[in-house]
Short mmCIF file of C-alpha atoms in Angstrom, two decimals:
data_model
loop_
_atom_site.label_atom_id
_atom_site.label_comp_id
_atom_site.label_asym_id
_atom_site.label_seq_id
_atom_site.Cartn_x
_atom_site.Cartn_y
_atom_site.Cartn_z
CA UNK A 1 28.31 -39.27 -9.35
CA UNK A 2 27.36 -39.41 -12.82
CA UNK A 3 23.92 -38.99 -13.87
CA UNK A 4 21.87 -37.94 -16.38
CA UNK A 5 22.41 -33.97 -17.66
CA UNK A 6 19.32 -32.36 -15.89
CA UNK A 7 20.01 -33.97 -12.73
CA UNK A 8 24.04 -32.81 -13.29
CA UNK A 9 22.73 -29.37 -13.65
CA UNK A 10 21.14 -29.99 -10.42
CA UNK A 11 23.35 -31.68 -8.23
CA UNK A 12 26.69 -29.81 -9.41
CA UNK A 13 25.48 -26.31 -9.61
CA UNK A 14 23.29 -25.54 -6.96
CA UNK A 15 22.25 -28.20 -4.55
CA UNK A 16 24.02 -31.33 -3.09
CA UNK A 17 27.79 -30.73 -3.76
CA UNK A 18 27.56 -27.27 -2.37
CA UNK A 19 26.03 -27.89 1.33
CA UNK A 20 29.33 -28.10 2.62
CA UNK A 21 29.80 -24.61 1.97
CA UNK A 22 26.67 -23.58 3.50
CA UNK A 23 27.17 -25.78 6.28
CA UNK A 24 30.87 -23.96 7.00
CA UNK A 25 29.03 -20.74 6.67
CA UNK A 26 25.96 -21.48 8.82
CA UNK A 27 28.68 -22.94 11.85
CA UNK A 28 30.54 -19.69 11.29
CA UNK A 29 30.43 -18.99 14.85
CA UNK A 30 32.05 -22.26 15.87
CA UNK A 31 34.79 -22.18 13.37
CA UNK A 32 35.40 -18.50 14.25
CA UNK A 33 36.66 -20.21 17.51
CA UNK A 34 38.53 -22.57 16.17
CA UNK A 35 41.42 -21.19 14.26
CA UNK A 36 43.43 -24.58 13.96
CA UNK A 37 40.34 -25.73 11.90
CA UNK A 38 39.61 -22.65 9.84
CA UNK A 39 43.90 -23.17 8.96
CA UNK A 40 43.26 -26.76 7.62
CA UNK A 41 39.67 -25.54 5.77
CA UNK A 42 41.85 -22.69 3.56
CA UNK A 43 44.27 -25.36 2.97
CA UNK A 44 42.47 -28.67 1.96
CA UNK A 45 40.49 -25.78 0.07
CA UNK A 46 43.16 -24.25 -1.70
CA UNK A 47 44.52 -27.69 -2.45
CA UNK A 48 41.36 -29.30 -3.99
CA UNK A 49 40.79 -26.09 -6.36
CA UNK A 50 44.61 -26.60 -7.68
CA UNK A 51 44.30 -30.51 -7.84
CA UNK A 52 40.47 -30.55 -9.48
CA UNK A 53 42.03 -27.86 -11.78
CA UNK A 54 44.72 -29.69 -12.25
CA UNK A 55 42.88 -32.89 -13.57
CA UNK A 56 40.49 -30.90 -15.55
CA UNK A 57 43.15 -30.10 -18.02
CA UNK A 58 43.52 -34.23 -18.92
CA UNK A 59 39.61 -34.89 -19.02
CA UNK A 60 38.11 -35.80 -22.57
CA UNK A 61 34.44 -36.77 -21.69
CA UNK A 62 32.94 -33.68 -22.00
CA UNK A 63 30.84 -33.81 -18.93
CA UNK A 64 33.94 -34.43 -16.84
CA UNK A 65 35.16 -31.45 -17.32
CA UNK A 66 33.13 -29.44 -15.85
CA UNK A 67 32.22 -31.51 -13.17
CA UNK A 68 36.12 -31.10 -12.37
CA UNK A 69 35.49 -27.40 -12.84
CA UNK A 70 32.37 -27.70 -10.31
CA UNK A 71 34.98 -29.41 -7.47
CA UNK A 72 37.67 -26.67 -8.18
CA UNK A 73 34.94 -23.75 -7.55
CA UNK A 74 34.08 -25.37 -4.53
CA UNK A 75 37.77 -25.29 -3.14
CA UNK A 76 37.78 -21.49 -3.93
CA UNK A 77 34.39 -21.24 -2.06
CA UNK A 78 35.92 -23.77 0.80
CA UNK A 79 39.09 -21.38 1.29
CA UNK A 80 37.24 -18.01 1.02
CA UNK A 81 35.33 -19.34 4.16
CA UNK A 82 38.46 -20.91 5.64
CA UNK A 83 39.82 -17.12 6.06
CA UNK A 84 36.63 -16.09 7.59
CA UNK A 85 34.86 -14.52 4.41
CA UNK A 86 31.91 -16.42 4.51
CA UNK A 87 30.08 -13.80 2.71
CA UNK A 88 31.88 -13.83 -0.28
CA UNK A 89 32.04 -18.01 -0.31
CA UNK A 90 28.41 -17.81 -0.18
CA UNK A 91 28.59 -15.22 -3.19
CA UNK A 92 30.73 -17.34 -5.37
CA UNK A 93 27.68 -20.28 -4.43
CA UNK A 94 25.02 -18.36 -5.50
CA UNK A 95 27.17 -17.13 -8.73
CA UNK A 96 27.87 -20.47 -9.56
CA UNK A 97 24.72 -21.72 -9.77
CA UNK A 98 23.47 -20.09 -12.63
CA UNK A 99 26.70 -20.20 -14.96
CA UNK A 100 27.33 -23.98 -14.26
CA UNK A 101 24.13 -24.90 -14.81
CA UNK A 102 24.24 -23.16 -17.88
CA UNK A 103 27.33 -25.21 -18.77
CA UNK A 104 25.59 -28.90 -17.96
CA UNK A 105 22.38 -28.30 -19.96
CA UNK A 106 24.40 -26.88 -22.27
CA UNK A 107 26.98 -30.14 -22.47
CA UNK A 108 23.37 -32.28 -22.79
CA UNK A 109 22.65 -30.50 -25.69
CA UNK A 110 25.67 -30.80 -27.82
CA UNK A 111 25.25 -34.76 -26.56
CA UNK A 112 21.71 -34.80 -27.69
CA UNK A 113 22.90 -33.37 -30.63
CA UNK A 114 25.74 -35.84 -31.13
CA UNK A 115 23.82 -39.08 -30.88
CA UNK A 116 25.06 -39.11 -27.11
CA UNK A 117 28.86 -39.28 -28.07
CA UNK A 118 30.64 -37.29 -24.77
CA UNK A 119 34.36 -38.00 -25.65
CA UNK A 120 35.25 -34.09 -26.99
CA UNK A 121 38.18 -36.10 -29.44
CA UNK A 122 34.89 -37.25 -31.59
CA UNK A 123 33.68 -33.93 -31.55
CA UNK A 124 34.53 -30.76 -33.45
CA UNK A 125 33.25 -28.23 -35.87
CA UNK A 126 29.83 -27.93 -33.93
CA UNK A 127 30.04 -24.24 -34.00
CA UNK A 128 28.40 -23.96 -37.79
CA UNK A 129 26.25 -27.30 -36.92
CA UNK A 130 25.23 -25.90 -33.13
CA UNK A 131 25.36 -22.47 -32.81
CA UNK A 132 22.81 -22.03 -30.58
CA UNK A 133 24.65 -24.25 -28.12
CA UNK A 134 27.88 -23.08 -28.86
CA UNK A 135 26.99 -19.67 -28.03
CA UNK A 136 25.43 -20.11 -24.33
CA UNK A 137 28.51 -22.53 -23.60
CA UNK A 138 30.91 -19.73 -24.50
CA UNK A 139 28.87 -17.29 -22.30
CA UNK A 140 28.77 -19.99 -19.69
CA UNK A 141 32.99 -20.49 -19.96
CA UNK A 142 33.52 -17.10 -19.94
CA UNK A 143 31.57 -16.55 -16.77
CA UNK A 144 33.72 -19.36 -15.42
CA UNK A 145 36.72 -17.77 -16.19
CA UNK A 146 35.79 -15.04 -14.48
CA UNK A 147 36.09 -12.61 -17.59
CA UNK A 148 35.55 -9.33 -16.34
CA UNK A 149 31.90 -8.33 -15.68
CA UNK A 150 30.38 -11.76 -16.21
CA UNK A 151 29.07 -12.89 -13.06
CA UNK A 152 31.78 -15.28 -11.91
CA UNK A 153 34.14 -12.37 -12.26
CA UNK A 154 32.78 -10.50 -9.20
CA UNK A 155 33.00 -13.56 -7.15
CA UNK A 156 36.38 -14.90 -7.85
CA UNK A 157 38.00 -11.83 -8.10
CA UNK A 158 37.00 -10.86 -4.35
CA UNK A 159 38.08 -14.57 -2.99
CA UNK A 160 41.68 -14.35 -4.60
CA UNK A 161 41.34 -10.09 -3.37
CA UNK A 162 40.08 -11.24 0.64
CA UNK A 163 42.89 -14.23 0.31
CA UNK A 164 45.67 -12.04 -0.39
CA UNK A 165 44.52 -9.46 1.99
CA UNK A 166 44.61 -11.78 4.88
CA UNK A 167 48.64 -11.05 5.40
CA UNK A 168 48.98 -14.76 6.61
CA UNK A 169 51.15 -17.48 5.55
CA UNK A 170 48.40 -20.06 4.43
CA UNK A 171 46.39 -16.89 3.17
CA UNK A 172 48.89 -16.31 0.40
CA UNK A 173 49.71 -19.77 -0.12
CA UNK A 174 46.03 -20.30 -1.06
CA UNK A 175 45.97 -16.74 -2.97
CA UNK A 176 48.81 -18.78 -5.07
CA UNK A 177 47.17 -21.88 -5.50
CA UNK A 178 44.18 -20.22 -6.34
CA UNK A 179 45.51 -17.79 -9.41
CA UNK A 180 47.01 -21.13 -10.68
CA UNK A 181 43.74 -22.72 -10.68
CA UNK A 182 42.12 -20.07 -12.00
CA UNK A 183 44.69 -20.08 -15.41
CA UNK A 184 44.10 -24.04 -15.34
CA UNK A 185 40.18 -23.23 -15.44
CA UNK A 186 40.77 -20.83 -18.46
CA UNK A 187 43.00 -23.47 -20.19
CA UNK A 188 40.67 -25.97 -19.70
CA UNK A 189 37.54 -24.12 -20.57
CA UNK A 190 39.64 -22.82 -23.97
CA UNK A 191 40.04 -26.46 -24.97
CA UNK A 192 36.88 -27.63 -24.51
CA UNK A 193 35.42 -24.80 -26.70
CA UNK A 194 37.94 -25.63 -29.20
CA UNK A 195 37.73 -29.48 -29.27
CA UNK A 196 34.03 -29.06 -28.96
CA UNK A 197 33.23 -26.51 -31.72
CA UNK A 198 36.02 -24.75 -33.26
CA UNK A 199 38.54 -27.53 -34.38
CA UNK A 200 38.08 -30.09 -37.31
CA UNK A 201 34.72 -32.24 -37.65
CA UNK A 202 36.80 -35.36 -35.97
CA UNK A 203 33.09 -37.75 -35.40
CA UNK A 204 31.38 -40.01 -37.65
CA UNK A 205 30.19 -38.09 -40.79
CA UNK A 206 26.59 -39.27 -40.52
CA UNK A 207 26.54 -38.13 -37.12
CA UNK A 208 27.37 -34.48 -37.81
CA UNK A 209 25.29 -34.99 -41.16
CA UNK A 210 22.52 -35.56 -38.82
CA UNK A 211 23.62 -33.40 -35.73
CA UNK A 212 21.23 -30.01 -35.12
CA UNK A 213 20.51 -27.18 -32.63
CA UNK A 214 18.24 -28.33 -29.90
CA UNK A 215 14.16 -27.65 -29.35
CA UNK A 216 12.85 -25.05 -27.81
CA UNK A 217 11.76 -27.53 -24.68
CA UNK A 218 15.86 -28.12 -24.35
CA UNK A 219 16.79 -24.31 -25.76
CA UNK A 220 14.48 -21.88 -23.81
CA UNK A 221 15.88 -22.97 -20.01
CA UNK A 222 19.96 -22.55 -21.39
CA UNK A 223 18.34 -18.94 -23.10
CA UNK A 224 16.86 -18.10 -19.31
CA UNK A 225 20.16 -19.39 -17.82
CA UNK A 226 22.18 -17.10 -20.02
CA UNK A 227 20.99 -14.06 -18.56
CA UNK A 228 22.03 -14.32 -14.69
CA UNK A 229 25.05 -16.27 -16.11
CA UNK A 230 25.72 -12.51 -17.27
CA UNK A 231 24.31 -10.00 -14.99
CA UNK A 232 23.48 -11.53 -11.66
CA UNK A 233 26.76 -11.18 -10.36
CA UNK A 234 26.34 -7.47 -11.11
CA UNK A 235 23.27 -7.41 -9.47
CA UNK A 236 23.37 -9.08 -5.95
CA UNK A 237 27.37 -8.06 -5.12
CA UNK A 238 25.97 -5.34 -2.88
CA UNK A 239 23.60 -7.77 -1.36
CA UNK A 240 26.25 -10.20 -0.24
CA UNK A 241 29.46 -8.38 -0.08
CA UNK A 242 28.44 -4.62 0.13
CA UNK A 243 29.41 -2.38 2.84
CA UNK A 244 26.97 -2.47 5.96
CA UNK A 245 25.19 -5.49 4.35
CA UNK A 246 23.22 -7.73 6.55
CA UNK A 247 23.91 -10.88 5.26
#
């Protein structure tokens, strides 16, 4: 489904590609009856977050990559639900919302910036040119990562944790899967930073000549985004996965 950025941000973060999760989670109670079906959720899951991973590594267009990343985050969140954690599925959701929409508005404005070139190869040396942008994508990868207290970190850590702690075959087969696609998502997120900003100018010269940092109407939303893209994981874990919570 490509589209243009804003309406990426939209339908990749937080709304349309994610109802399947909340859908799994809302017919908890049916599923919770159906083991056979919960066994095949945790492992098309665990498969789509290795494969999406997988074929992130190989993208170039700049907005591909991360909509790979988007489909390999929704594996974890498939498989956290497919070993009945539905909290924590819904947790990684909500957590992903805010740091991959960070990451689309933030791939729109290095395009805007780049007289709409996507292909990362034409790209390069953006950090000096960008650094506004540059700076909110590498808070936005990091949180994708799952660096340690950004906010995908409190997520992703607790699905491979709740994985691994189900003592069941397709349990730790998906607690493998996953840790690989989680290094694949680091690898991935590393070499778009570094084709992106950090290697060689490698465009046309009058299009870096010309390339600058974005206006406020395009900067202050990836500013606001930057903050829960930090912090929010922080902030609501006890709200979805504390102890005695009512969610």
């Amino acid at each position: 489904m490509e589209g243009p950025t804003p309406v990426s941000a939209l339908i990749h973060a937080a709304t349309m590609v994610t109802a399947g999760v909340f859908l799994l989670s809302r017919c908890s109670p049916l599923f919770e009856y159906a083991p056979n079906a919960l066994f095949v959720v945790t492992l098309v899951g665990s498969m789509t977050a290795f494969f999406a991973a997988t074929t992130g590594l190989l993208q170039n267009d700049l907005k591909r990559v991360i909509a790979y990343s988007t489909c390999s985050q929704l594996g974890y969140m498939m498989f956290a639900c497919g070993v009945s954690n539905y909290s924590v599925g819904m947790f990684h959701l909500a957590n992903h919302a805010f740091f991959k929409a960070l990451l689309f508005l933030g791939a729109g404005s290095v395009i805007h910036a780049v007289a709409d070139e996507q292909d990362m190869r034409r790209m390069g040396g953006l950090r000096r040119v960008v650094p506004f942008t540059f700076s909110v994508i590498f808070i936005g990868s990091l949180a994708l990562m799952g660096f340690p207290f950004l906010t995908g970190f409190y997520s992703k850590d607790v699905i491979l944790e709740v994985t691994f702690g189900t003592y069941t075959s397709v349990g730790h087969f998906a607690y493998c899967l996953g840790t690989f696609a989680a290094f694949f998502t680091a690898f991935y997120s590393i070499r778009l930073l570094y084709l992106t900003f950090l290697s060689e100018p490698n465009g046309f010269r009058s299009v870096l000549i010309g390339a600058q940092d974005s206006p406020v109407r395009i900067a202050l939303p990836l500013f606001i985004l930057t903050f829960p893209s930090i912090f929010v994981g922080y902030l609501i874990r006890d709200f979805f996965i504390g102890f005695g919570t009512s969610f």
